[in-house]
């Protein structure tokens, strides 16, 4: 049986809805086969650099963030060094990432918080991370998963939000609620890589407008009303 037909056949056996474990398992298997090496696209060397890069990535492409971070981290390599920055200096270094005034305030606030309350080290728990200026749940989950290998939640960015709903793994209308749905439906050992895989899928194939369903490895498992092609 051709591979795609076999996947569709496995999907057809699913009788308990789109979030049934066998269907979820089939989706995860396709993702593992299609994106075996998916990882964070933000360049970084330390948890601090990843935290800053993730703050900068709000409403900005990762490639653009990667263009500004080398000079930023050369000038201010640690949280303690960053506390010495002035806002205008920070703003000029990150201007091209957009929303640079708010981002500069967040980064400076994060540097001060980490230096004063966490002994200069990025903390390793969700509860502590979300007390840092600019680090909401999504940012905290990125740092925990990528830097510390800890799955305390699922990163839900714009791609994960869109595709989780297209694949009927979630229905909610906010990223926070979609994260809770994904935490219920995904095995915990997939929480970190699922987001990396879906973010790759969202950039290359399941794009927001006119998704490339003809090229999609998940097509046989997808019943989205946004589909542009049916195999
Ligand atoms: S079939 Fe189309 S809509 Fe469904 S996941 Fe693939 S690209 Fe996205």
PDB file of C-alpha atoms and ligand atoms in Angstrom:
ATOM      1  CA  UNK A   1       0.000   0.000   0.000  1.00  0.00           C
ATOM      2  CA  UNK A   2       1.432   3.439  -0.871  1.00  0.00           C
ATOM      3  CA  UNK A   3       2.619   5.323   2.207  1.00  0.00           C
ATOM      4  CA  UNK A   4       0.033   8.102   1.966  1.00  0.00           C
ATOM      5  CA  UNK A   5      -2.809   5.620   1.515  1.00  0.00           C
ATOM      6  CA  UNK A   6      -1.600   3.708   4.572  1.00  0.00           C
ATOM      7  CA  UNK A   7      -1.679   6.895   6.636  1.00  0.00           C
ATOM      8  CA  UNK A   8      -5.182   7.687   5.392  1.00  0.00           C
ATOM      9  CA  UNK A   9      -6.213   4.136   6.221  1.00  0.00           C
ATOM     10  CA  UNK A  10      -4.844   4.506   9.753  1.00  0.00           C
ATOM     11  CA  UNK A  11      -6.738   7.739  10.056  1.00  0.00           C
ATOM     12  CA  UNK A  12      -9.962   6.127   8.853  1.00  0.00           C
ATOM     13  CA  UNK A  13      -9.747   3.567  11.643  1.00  0.00           C
ATOM     14  CA  UNK A  14      -9.944   6.416  14.130  1.00  0.00           C
ATOM     15  CA  UNK A  15     -13.467   6.404  15.471  1.00  0.00           C
ATOM     16  CA  UNK A  16     -13.062   8.572  18.553  1.00  0.00           C
ATOM     17  CA  UNK A  17     -12.633  11.974  16.999  1.00  0.00           C
ATOM     18  CA  UNK A  18      -9.702  14.059  15.889  1.00  0.00           C
ATOM     19  CA  UNK A  19      -7.974  14.007  19.286  1.00  0.00           C
ATOM     20  CA  UNK A  20      -8.065  10.214  19.661  1.00  0.00           C
ATOM     21  CA  UNK A  21      -4.653   8.852  20.698  1.00  0.00           C
ATOM     22  CA  UNK A  22      -4.237   6.773  17.532  1.00  0.00           C
ATOM     23  CA  UNK A  23      -4.790   9.805  15.300  1.00  0.00           C
ATOM     24  CA  UNK A  24      -2.519  11.986  17.430  1.00  0.00           C
ATOM     25  CA  UNK A  25       0.087   9.225  17.303  1.00  0.00           C
ATOM     26  CA  UNK A  26      -0.185   9.069  13.497  1.00  0.00           C
ATOM     27  CA  UNK A  27       0.353  12.848  13.258  1.00  0.00           C
ATOM     28  CA  UNK A  28       3.369  12.712  15.579  1.00  0.00           C
ATOM     29  CA  UNK A  29       4.857   9.830  13.593  1.00  0.00           C
ATOM     30  CA  UNK A  30       4.579  11.809  10.344  1.00  0.00           C
ATOM     31  CA  UNK A  31       6.135  14.851  12.023  1.00  0.00           C
ATOM     32  CA  UNK A  32       9.043  12.781  13.365  1.00  0.00           C
ATOM     33  CA  UNK A  33       9.634  11.291   9.905  1.00  0.00           C
ATOM     34  CA  UNK A  34       9.308  14.605   8.090  1.00  0.00           C
ATOM     35  CA  UNK A  35      11.150  16.870  10.529  1.00  0.00           C
ATOM     36  CA  UNK A  36      13.573  14.602  12.430  1.00  0.00           C
ATOM     37  CA  UNK A  37      16.023  17.389  13.225  1.00  0.00           C
ATOM     38  CA  UNK A  38      13.736  20.370  13.764  1.00  0.00           C
ATOM     39  CA  UNK A  39      15.158  22.730  16.331  1.00  0.00           C
ATOM     40  CA  UNK A  40      15.037  26.333  17.473  1.00  0.00           C
ATOM     41  CA  UNK A  41      15.985  28.715  14.654  1.00  0.00           C
ATOM     42  CA  UNK A  42      17.141  31.513  16.963  1.00  0.00           C
ATOM     43  CA  UNK A  43      20.944  31.686  17.180  1.00  0.00           C
ATOM     44  CA  UNK A  44      22.166  31.641  20.788  1.00  0.00           C
ATOM     45  CA  UNK A  45      24.979  30.320  22.973  1.00  0.00           C
ATOM     46  CA  UNK A  46      23.484  30.638  26.456  1.00  0.00           C
ATOM     47  CA  UNK A  47      20.034  30.623  28.119  1.00  0.00           C
ATOM     48  CA  UNK A  48      20.366  34.405  28.524  1.00  0.00           C
ATOM     49  CA  UNK A  49      20.991  34.887  24.793  1.00  0.00           C
ATOM     50  CA  UNK A  50      18.022  32.659  23.981  1.00  0.00           C
ATOM     51  CA  UNK A  51      15.786  34.596  26.360  1.00  0.00           C
ATOM     52  CA  UNK A  52      16.748  37.897  24.720  1.00  0.00           C
ATOM     53  CA  UNK A  53      16.427  36.466  21.191  1.00  0.00           C
ATOM     54  CA  UNK A  54      12.968  35.126  22.032  1.00  0.00           C
ATOM     55  CA  UNK A  55      11.854  38.518  23.370  1.00  0.00           C
ATOM     56  CA  UNK A  56      13.129  40.065  20.124  1.00  0.00           C
ATOM     57  CA  UNK A  57      11.293  37.481  17.999  1.00  0.00           C
ATOM     58  CA  UNK A  58       7.844  38.843  18.895  1.00  0.00           C
ATOM     59  CA  UNK A  59       6.270  40.023  15.624  1.00  0.00           C
ATOM     60  CA  UNK A  60       9.639  39.528  13.904  1.00  0.00           C
ATOM     61  CA  UNK A  61      11.138  36.783  11.744  1.00  0.00           C
ATOM     62  CA  UNK A  62      13.877  34.687  13.365  1.00  0.00           C
ATOM     63  CA  UNK A  63      16.271  35.475  10.498  1.00  0.00           C
ATOM     64  CA  UNK A  64      15.929  39.175  11.262  1.00  0.00           C
ATOM     65  CA  UNK A  65      16.554  38.542  14.980  1.00  0.00           C
ATOM     66  CA  UNK A  66      19.671  36.548  14.079  1.00  0.00           C
ATOM     67  CA  UNK A  67      20.979  39.583  12.193  1.00  0.00           C
ATOM     68  CA  UNK A  68      20.893  41.870  15.240  1.00  0.00           C
ATOM     69  CA  UNK A  69      21.872  39.563  18.107  1.00  0.00           C
ATOM     70  CA  UNK A  70      25.602  39.097  17.305  1.00  0.00           C
ATOM     71  CA  UNK A  71      26.348  42.821  17.769  1.00  0.00           C
ATOM     72  CA  UNK A  72      23.996  43.035  20.749  1.00  0.00           C
ATOM     73  CA  UNK A  73      25.655  40.147  22.589  1.00  0.00           C
ATOM     74  CA  UNK A  74      29.135  41.298  21.708  1.00  0.00           C
ATOM     75  CA  UNK A  75      28.372  44.640  23.334  1.00  0.00           C
ATOM     76  CA  UNK A  76      26.414  43.147  26.311  1.00  0.00           C
ATOM     77  CA  UNK A  77      27.331  39.473  26.765  1.00  0.00           C
ATOM     78  CA  UNK A  78      25.689  38.848  30.160  1.00  0.00           C
ATOM     79  CA  UNK A  79      22.677  40.064  32.170  1.00  0.00           C
ATOM     80  CA  UNK A  80      25.047  42.021  34.437  1.00  0.00           C
ATOM     81  CA  UNK A  81      26.651  43.725  31.418  1.00  0.00           C
ATOM     82  CA  UNK A  82      23.216  44.482  29.971  1.00  0.00           C
ATOM     83  CA  UNK A  83      22.139  46.339  33.141  1.00  0.00           C
ATOM     84  CA  UNK A  84      24.715  48.989  32.218  1.00  0.00           C
ATOM     85  CA  UNK A  85      23.039  49.662  28.852  1.00  0.00           C
ATOM     86  CA  UNK A  86      21.003  52.792  28.272  1.00  0.00           C
ATOM     87  CA  UNK A  87      17.621  52.507  26.599  1.00  0.00           C
ATOM     88  CA  UNK A  88      18.636  54.615  23.552  1.00  0.00           C
ATOM     89  CA  UNK A  89      21.718  52.424  23.046  1.00  0.00           C
ATOM     90  CA  UNK A  90      19.652  49.240  23.261  1.00  0.00           C
ATOM     91  CA  UNK A  91      16.964  50.663  21.003  1.00  0.00           C
ATOM     92  CA  UNK A  92      19.467  51.496  18.293  1.00  0.00           C
ATOM     93  CA  UNK A  93      20.914  47.968  18.394  1.00  0.00           C
ATOM     94  CA  UNK A  94      17.516  46.228  18.053  1.00  0.00           C
ATOM     95  CA  UNK A  95      15.575  48.805  16.025  1.00  0.00           C
ATOM     96  CA  UNK A  96      15.113  46.619  12.936  1.00  0.00           C
ATOM     97  CA  UNK A  97      13.209  43.937  14.882  1.00  0.00           C
ATOM     98  CA  UNK A  98      10.217  46.262  15.328  1.00  0.00           C
ATOM     99  CA  UNK A  99       8.460  47.333  18.549  1.00  0.00           C
ATOM    100  CA  UNK A 100      11.976  48.194  19.638  1.00  0.00           C
ATOM    101  CA  UNK A 101      11.041  50.591  22.444  1.00  0.00           C
ATOM    102  CA  UNK A 102       9.010  47.992  24.317  1.00  0.00           C
ATOM    103  CA  UNK A 103      11.534  45.270  23.558  1.00  0.00           C
ATOM    104  CA  UNK A 104      14.415  47.427  24.857  1.00  0.00           C
ATOM    105  CA  UNK A 105      12.505  48.051  28.100  1.00  0.00           C
ATOM    106  CA  UNK A 106      11.790  44.331  28.472  1.00  0.00           C
ATOM    107  CA  UNK A 107      15.405  43.324  27.858  1.00  0.00           C
ATOM    108  CA  UNK A 108      16.753  45.901  30.298  1.00  0.00           C
ATOM    109  CA  UNK A 109      14.131  44.857  32.870  1.00  0.00           C
ATOM    110  CA  UNK A 110      14.999  41.191  32.343  1.00  0.00           C
ATOM    111  CA  UNK A 111      18.705  41.889  32.819  1.00  0.00           C
ATOM    112  CA  UNK A 112      18.050  43.736  36.097  1.00  0.00           C
ATOM    113  CA  UNK A 113      15.651  41.081  37.409  1.00  0.00           C
ATOM    114  CA  UNK A 114      18.038  38.207  36.622  1.00  0.00           C
ATOM    115  CA  UNK A 115      21.019  40.065  38.088  1.00  0.00           C
ATOM    116  CA  UNK A 116      19.244  41.139  41.268  1.00  0.00           C
ATOM    117  CA  UNK A 117      16.902  38.207  41.999  1.00  0.00           C
ATOM    118  CA  UNK A 118      18.490  35.197  40.316  1.00  0.00           C
ATOM    119  CA  UNK A 119      22.186  35.751  40.908  1.00  0.00           C
ATOM    120  CA  UNK A 120      22.824  36.494  37.252  1.00  0.00           C
ATOM    121  CA  UNK A 121      21.526  33.097  36.073  1.00  0.00           C
ATOM    122  CA  UNK A 122      18.400  32.516  33.985  1.00  0.00           C
ATOM    123  CA  UNK A 123      16.082  30.504  36.274  1.00  0.00           C
ATOM    124  CA  UNK A 124      15.005  26.989  35.303  1.00  0.00           C
ATOM    125  CA  UNK A 125      11.360  26.930  36.340  1.00  0.00           C
ATOM    126  CA  UNK A 126       8.272  28.279  34.626  1.00  0.00           C
ATOM    127  CA  UNK A 127       7.075  29.982  37.811  1.00  0.00           C
ATOM    128  CA  UNK A 128      10.322  31.956  38.089  1.00  0.00           C
ATOM    129  CA  UNK A 129      10.743  32.657  34.385  1.00  0.00           C
ATOM    130  CA  UNK A 130       7.345  34.298  34.019  1.00  0.00           C
ATOM    131  CA  UNK A 131       8.313  36.877  36.689  1.00  0.00           C
ATOM    132  CA  UNK A 132      10.947  38.243  34.276  1.00  0.00           C
ATOM    133  CA  UNK A 133       9.932  41.328  32.265  1.00  0.00           C
ATOM    134  CA  UNK A 134       9.136  40.374  28.667  1.00  0.00           C
ATOM    135  CA  UNK A 135       8.955  36.642  29.425  1.00  0.00           C
ATOM    136  CA  UNK A 136       5.377  35.431  29.208  1.00  0.00           C
ATOM    137  CA  UNK A 137       4.520  31.726  29.019  1.00  0.00           C
ATOM    138  CA  UNK A 138       5.599  31.297  25.410  1.00  0.00           C
ATOM    139  CA  UNK A 139       9.055  32.765  26.008  1.00  0.00           C
ATOM    140  CA  UNK A 140       9.417  30.795  29.240  1.00  0.00           C
ATOM    141  CA  UNK A 141       8.518  27.553  27.451  1.00  0.00           C
ATOM    142  CA  UNK A 142      11.058  28.247  24.695  1.00  0.00           C
ATOM    143  CA  UNK A 143      13.871  28.790  27.217  1.00  0.00           C
ATOM    144  CA  UNK A 144      12.871  25.809  29.370  1.00  0.00           C
ATOM    145  CA  UNK A 145      12.592  23.448  26.409  1.00  0.00           C
ATOM    146  CA  UNK A 146      15.575  24.537  24.338  1.00  0.00           C
ATOM    147  CA  UNK A 147      18.109  25.540  26.996  1.00  0.00           C
ATOM    148  CA  UNK A 148      17.177  23.193  29.829  1.00  0.00           C
ATOM    149  CA  UNK A 149      15.349  20.327  28.064  1.00  0.00           C
ATOM    150  CA  UNK A 150      12.394  20.801  30.429  1.00  0.00           C
ATOM    151  CA  UNK A 151       8.843  20.287  29.195  1.00  0.00           C
ATOM    152  CA  UNK A 152       6.633  22.337  31.490  1.00  0.00           C
ATOM    153  CA  UNK A 153       4.374  23.497  28.665  1.00  0.00           C
ATOM    154  CA  UNK A 154       4.043  23.661  24.887  1.00  0.00           C
ATOM    155  CA  UNK A 155       5.308  26.647  22.899  1.00  0.00           C
ATOM    156  CA  UNK A 156       2.340  28.124  21.053  1.00  0.00           C
ATOM    157  CA  UNK A 157       3.449  30.747  18.557  1.00  0.00           C
ATOM    158  CA  UNK A 158       1.459  31.896  15.542  1.00  0.00           C
ATOM    159  CA  UNK A 159       2.313  28.733  13.542  1.00  0.00           C
ATOM    160  CA  UNK A 160       1.472  26.293  16.343  1.00  0.00           C
ATOM    161  CA  UNK A 161      -1.754  28.173  17.072  1.00  0.00           C
ATOM    162  CA  UNK A 162      -2.877  28.023  13.422  1.00  0.00           C
ATOM    163  CA  UNK A 163      -1.837  24.450  12.660  1.00  0.00           C
ATOM    164  CA  UNK A 164      -3.032  22.876  15.927  1.00  0.00           C
ATOM    165  CA  UNK A 165      -6.471  24.198  15.011  1.00  0.00           C
ATOM    166  CA  UNK A 166      -6.212  23.116  11.350  1.00  0.00           C
ATOM    167  CA  UNK A 167      -5.286  19.619  12.503  1.00  0.00           C
ATOM    168  CA  UNK A 168      -8.139  19.700  15.058  1.00  0.00           C
ATOM    169  CA  UNK A 169      -5.775  19.059  17.939  1.00  0.00           C
ATOM    170  CA  UNK A 170      -7.153  22.218  19.542  1.00  0.00           C
ATOM    171  CA  UNK A 171     -10.224  24.401  19.151  1.00  0.00           C
ATOM    172  CA  UNK A 172      -9.670  27.317  21.496  1.00  0.00           C
ATOM    173  CA  UNK A 173      -9.320  30.902  20.364  1.00  0.00           C
ATOM    174  CA  UNK A 174      -6.325  32.021  22.450  1.00  0.00           C
ATOM    175  CA  UNK A 175      -2.736  30.710  22.486  1.00  0.00           C
ATOM    176  CA  UNK A 176      -2.977  30.111  26.241  1.00  0.00           C
ATOM    177  CA  UNK A 177      -6.039  27.870  25.875  1.00  0.00           C
ATOM    178  CA  UNK A 178      -4.583  26.089  22.838  1.00  0.00           C
ATOM    179  CA  UNK A 179      -1.503  25.322  24.930  1.00  0.00           C
ATOM    180  CA  UNK A 180      -3.689  23.729  27.613  1.00  0.00           C
ATOM    181  CA  UNK A 181      -5.462  21.611  24.960  1.00  0.00           C
ATOM    182  CA  UNK A 182      -2.145  20.499  23.459  1.00  0.00           C
ATOM    183  CA  UNK A 183      -0.815  19.587  26.913  1.00  0.00           C
ATOM    184  CA  UNK A 184      -3.825  17.300  27.314  1.00  0.00           C
ATOM    185  CA  UNK A 185      -3.590  15.644  23.925  1.00  0.00           C
ATOM    186  CA  UNK A 186       0.175  15.321  23.293  1.00  0.00           C
ATOM    187  CA  UNK A 187       2.411  12.861  25.139  1.00  0.00           C
ATOM    188  CA  UNK A 188       4.758  14.909  27.313  1.00  0.00           C
ATOM    189  CA  UNK A 189       7.879  13.582  25.602  1.00  0.00           C
ATOM    190  CA  UNK A 190       6.682  15.311  22.392  1.00  0.00           C
ATOM    191  CA  UNK A 191       5.915  18.725  23.911  1.00  0.00           C
ATOM    192  CA  UNK A 192       9.269  20.288  23.031  1.00  0.00           C
ATOM    193  CA  UNK A 193       9.866  18.847  19.577  1.00  0.00           C
ATOM    194  CA  UNK A 194       6.225  19.111  18.479  1.00  0.00           C
ATOM    195  CA  UNK A 195       6.506  22.917  18.523  1.00  0.00           C
ATOM    196  CA  UNK A 196       9.799  22.922  16.608  1.00  0.00           C
ATOM    197  CA  UNK A 197       8.340  20.553  14.014  1.00  0.00           C
ATOM    198  CA  UNK A 198       5.103  22.500  13.605  1.00  0.00           C
ATOM    199  CA  UNK A 199       6.953  25.824  13.357  1.00  0.00           C
ATOM    200  CA  UNK A 200       9.031  24.357  10.492  1.00  0.00           C
ATOM    201  CA  UNK A 201       5.872  22.968   8.915  1.00  0.00           C
ATOM    202  CA  UNK A 202       4.156  26.340   9.234  1.00  0.00           C
ATOM    203  CA  UNK A 203       7.025  28.182   7.591  1.00  0.00           C
ATOM    204  CA  UNK A 204       7.530  25.794   4.695  1.00  0.00           C
ATOM    205  CA  UNK A 205       4.209  24.080   3.965  1.00  0.00           C
ATOM    206  CA  UNK A 206       1.186  24.925   6.105  1.00  0.00           C
ATOM    207  CA  UNK A 207       1.524  28.642   5.569  1.00  0.00           C
ATOM    208  CA  UNK A 208      -1.226  30.984   6.705  1.00  0.00           C
ATOM    209  CA  UNK A 209      -2.644  31.806   3.287  1.00  0.00           C
ATOM    210  CA  UNK A 210      -2.831  29.133   0.593  1.00  0.00           C
ATOM    211  CA  UNK A 211      -1.203  26.256   2.497  1.00  0.00           C
ATOM    212  CA  UNK A 212       0.729  23.878   0.233  1.00  0.00           C
ATOM    213  CA  UNK A 213      -1.503  20.883   0.906  1.00  0.00           C
ATOM    214  CA  UNK A 214      -0.354  19.032  -2.212  1.00  0.00           C
ATOM    215  CA  UNK A 215       3.170  18.895  -0.697  1.00  0.00           C
ATOM    216  CA  UNK A 216       2.021  18.200   2.850  1.00  0.00           C
ATOM    217  CA  UNK A 217       3.011  14.946   4.539  1.00  0.00           C
ATOM    218  CA  UNK A 218       0.020  15.337   6.870  1.00  0.00           C
ATOM    219  CA  UNK A 219      -2.527  15.818   4.113  1.00  0.00           C
ATOM    220  CA  UNK A 220      -4.109  12.397   4.533  1.00  0.00           C
ATOM    221  CA  UNK A 221      -4.703  13.144   8.208  1.00  0.00           C
ATOM    222  CA  UNK A 222      -5.976  16.693   7.774  1.00  0.00           C
ATOM    223  CA  UNK A 223      -9.594  17.745   7.357  1.00  0.00           C
ATOM    224  CA  UNK A 224      -9.086  21.486   7.662  1.00  0.00           C
ATOM    225  CA  UNK A 225     -11.528  23.734   5.851  1.00  0.00           C
ATOM    226  CA  UNK A 226      -8.458  25.753   4.803  1.00  0.00           C
ATOM    227  CA  UNK A 227      -7.121  22.883   2.659  1.00  0.00           C
ATOM    228  CA  UNK A 228      -6.222  23.867  -0.880  1.00  0.00           C
ATOM    229  CA  UNK A 229      -5.903  20.336  -2.240  1.00  0.00           C
ATOM    230  CA  UNK A 230      -7.405  16.918  -1.460  1.00  0.00           C
ATOM    231  CA  UNK A 231      -5.473  13.743  -2.287  1.00  0.00           C
TER     232      UNK A 231
HETATM  233  S1  LIG B   1      -3.117  19.462   4.506  1.00  0.00           S
HETATM  234 FE1  LIG B   1      -2.916  21.656   4.178  1.00  0.00          FE
HETATM  235  S2  LIG B   1      -4.037  22.630   5.844  1.00  0.00           S
HETATM  236 FE2  LIG B   1      -3.670  20.474   6.430  1.00  0.00          FE
HETATM  237  S3  LIG B   1      -1.752  20.510   7.610  1.00  0.00           S
HETATM  238 FE3  LIG B   1      -1.210  20.101   5.474  1.00  0.00          FE
HETATM  239  S4  LIG B   1      -0.751  22.106   4.560  1.00  0.00           S
HETATM  240 FE4  LIG B   1      -1.890  22.440   6.494  1.00  0.00          FE
END
